[in-house]
Coordinates of C-alpha atoms in Angstrom, one line a residue:
X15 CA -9.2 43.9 -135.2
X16 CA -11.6 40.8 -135.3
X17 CA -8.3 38.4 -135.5
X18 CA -6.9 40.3 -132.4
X19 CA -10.1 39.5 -130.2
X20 CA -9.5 36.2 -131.1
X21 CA -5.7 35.8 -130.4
X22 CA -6.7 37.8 -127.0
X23 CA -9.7 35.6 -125.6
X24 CA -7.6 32.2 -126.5
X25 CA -4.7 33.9 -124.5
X26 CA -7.2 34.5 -121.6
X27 CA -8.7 31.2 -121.7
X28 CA -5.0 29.5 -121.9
X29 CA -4.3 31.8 -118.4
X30 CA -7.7 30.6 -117.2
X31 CA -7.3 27.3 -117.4
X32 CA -3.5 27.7 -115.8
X33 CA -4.8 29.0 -113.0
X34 CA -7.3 26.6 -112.0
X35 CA -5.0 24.0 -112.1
X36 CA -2.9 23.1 -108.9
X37 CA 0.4 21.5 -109.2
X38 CA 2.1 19.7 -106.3
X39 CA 5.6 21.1 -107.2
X40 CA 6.2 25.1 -108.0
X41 CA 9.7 26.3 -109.0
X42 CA 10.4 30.0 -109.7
X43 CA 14.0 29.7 -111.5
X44 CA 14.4 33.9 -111.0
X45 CA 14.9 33.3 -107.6
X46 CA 18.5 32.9 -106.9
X47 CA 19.2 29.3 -104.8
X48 CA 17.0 27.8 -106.7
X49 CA 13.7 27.6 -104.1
X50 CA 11.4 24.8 -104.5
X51 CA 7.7 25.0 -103.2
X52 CA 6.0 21.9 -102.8
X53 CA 3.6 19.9 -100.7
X54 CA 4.8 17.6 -98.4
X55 CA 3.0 14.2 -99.7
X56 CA 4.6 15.6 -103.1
X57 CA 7.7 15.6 -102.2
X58 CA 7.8 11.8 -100.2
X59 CA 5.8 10.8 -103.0
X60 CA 8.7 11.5 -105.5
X61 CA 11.1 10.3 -103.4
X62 CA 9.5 7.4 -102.9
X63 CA 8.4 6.5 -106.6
X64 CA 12.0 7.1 -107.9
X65 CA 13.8 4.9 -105.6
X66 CA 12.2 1.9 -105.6
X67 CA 14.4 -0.9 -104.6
X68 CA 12.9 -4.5 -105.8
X69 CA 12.9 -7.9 -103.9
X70 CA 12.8 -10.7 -107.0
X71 CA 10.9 -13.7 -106.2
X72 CA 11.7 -15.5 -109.7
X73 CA 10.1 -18.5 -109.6
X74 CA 9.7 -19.4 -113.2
X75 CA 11.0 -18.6 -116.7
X76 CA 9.5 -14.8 -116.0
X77 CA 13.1 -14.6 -113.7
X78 CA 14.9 -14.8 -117.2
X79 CA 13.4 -11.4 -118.3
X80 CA 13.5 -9.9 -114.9
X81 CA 16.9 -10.2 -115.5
X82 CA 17.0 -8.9 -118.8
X83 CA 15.7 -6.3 -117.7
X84 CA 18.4 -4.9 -115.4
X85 CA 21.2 -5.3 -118.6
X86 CA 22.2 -2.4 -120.3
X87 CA 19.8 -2.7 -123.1
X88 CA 17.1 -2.0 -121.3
X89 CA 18.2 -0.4 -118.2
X90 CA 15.8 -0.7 -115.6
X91 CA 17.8 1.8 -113.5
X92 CA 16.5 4.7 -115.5
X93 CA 13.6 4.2 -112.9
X94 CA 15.6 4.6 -110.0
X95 CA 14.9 0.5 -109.4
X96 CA 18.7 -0.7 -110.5
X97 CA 19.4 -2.0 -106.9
X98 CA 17.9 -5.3 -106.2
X99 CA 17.8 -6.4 -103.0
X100 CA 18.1 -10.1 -101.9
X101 CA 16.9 -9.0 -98.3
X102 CA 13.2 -8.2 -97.3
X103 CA 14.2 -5.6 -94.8
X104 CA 15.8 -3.6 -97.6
X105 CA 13.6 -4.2 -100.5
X106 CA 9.8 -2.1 -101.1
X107 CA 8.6 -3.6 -104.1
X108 CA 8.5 -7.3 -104.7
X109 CA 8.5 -8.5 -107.9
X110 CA 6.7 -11.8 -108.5
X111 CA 8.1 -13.9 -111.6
X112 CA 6.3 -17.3 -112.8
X113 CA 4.4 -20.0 -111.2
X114 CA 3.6 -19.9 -107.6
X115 CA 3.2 -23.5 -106.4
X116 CA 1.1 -24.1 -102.5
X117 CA 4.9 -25.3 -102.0
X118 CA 6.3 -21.7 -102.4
X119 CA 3.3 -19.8 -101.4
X120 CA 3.6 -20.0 -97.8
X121 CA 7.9 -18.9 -98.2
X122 CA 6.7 -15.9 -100.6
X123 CA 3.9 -14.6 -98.0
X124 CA 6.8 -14.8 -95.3
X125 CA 8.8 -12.8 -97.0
X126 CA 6.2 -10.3 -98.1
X127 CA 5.4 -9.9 -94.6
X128 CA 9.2 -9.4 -93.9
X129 CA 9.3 -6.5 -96.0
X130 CA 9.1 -3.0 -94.6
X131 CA 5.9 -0.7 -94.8
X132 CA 5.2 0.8 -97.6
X133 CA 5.5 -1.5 -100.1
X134 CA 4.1 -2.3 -103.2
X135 CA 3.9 -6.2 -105.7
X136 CA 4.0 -6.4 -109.4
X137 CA 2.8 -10.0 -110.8
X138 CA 4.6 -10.4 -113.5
X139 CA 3.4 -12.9 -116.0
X140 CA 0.4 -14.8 -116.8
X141 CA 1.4 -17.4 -114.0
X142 CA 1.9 -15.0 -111.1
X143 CA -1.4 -12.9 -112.7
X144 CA -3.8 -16.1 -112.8
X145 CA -1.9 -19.6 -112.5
X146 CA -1.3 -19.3 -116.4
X147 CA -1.9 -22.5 -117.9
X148 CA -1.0 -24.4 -114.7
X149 CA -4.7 -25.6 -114.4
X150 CA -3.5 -28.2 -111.6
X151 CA -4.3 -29.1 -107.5
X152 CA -0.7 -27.5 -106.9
X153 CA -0.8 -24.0 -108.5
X154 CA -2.0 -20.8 -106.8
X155 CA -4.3 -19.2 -109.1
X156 CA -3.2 -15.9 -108.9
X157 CA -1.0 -14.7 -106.1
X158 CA -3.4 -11.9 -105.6
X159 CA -4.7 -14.6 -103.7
X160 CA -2.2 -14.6 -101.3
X161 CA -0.8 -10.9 -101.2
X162 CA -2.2 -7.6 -102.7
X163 CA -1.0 -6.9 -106.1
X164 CA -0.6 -3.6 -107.5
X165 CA 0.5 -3.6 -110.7
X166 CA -0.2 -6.7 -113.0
X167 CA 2.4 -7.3 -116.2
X168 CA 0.8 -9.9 -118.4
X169 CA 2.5 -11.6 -121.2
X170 CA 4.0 -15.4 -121.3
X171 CA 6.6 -14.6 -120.1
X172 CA 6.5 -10.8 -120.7
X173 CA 9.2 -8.8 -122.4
X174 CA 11.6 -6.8 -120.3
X175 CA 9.4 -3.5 -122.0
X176 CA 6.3 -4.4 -120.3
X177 CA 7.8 -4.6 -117.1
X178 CA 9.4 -1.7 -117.5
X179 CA 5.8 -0.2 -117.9
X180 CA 4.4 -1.7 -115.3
X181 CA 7.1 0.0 -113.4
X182 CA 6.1 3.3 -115.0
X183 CA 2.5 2.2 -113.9
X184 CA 3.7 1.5 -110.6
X185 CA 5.4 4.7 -110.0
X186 CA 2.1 6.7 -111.3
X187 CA 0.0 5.0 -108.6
X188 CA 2.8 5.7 -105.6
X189 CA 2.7 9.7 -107.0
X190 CA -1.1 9.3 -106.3
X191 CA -1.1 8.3 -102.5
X192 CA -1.4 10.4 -99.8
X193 CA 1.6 9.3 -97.7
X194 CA 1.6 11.5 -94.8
X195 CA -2.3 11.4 -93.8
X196 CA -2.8 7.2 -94.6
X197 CA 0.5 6.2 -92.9
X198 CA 1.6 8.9 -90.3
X199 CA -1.7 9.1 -88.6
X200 CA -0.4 8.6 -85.2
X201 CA 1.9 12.0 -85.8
X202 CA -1.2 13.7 -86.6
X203 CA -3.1 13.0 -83.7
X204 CA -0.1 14.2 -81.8
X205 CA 0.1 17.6 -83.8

């Protein structure tokens, strides 16, 4: 009798704690059509997390493993991120690859501020992170300096893994926002 008190409270508590929790996404698969309940900054959220399309600024050695990491080895389109795009206008996530030189500063912040709202930077590498070794008068120490990173990927030059992770990383922190209230607050006021 004692063991079946037992097996009872832990089945209450295991209800207990389901219930306090609050997921973004429901799904009821009795329901015929398949009906998905969700919130709306959920639902953007995903979208936007699994289809992030990259802009590459490789500007060092980094570039090599950006590359790598696109092959079918590693297959960064797993993530959603297979398409990179050579165009600002089209890209949301830059990618920035090895030393940034004052020369090259100034063309990577035009470009940034080409690309569309929202958008997101990964410094990948220990040169685009902090200058690396590149202790010189013609290294930008950090491109955080110059744009807002996101998501850092150290390593000299990091393995196609890590940024692979720091995508993963980068598509936790998008899940997090709260899309519709920060960047729609014009349609809001309207409501």
């Amino acid at each position: 009798m004692r063991k079946f008190r037992l097996a009872a409270r832990k089945q209450e508590n295991r209800v207990s704690r389901m219930s306090t929790t609050l997921s973004p996404v429901a799904y009821d698969g009795k329901i015929e059509g398949n009906v998905i309940f969700t919130q709306l900054d959920a639902a953007i959220n995903w979208m936007r997390s699994h289809s992030l399309w990259p802009m590459p600024m490789g500007l060092a050695c980094c570039a090599i493993e950006l590359m790598a990491a696109s092959s079918s080895r590693f297959d960064i389109s797993r993530f959603g991120a297979e398409v990179m795009r050579f165009s600002p206008r089209q890209a949301d996530v830059m990618i920035v690859a090895g030393t940034v030189t004052y020369k090259m500063a100034l063309a990577v912040k035009r470009i940034w501020d080409q690309m569309p709202e929202p958008k997101w930077c990964i410094a990948m590498g220990a040169c685009a992170s902090s200058g690396g070794m590149y202790r010189s008068y013609a290294v930008l120490q950090g491109i955080d300096h110059l744009i807002p990173v996101d998501v850092y990927v150290s390593g000299c030059p990091p393995r196609p893994e890590a940024l692979l992770d720091g995508l993963m990383k980068l598509q936790a922190k998008i899940m997090k926002e709260h899309s519709v209230t920060e960047q729609k607050k014009e349609l809001l006021e309207n409501l």
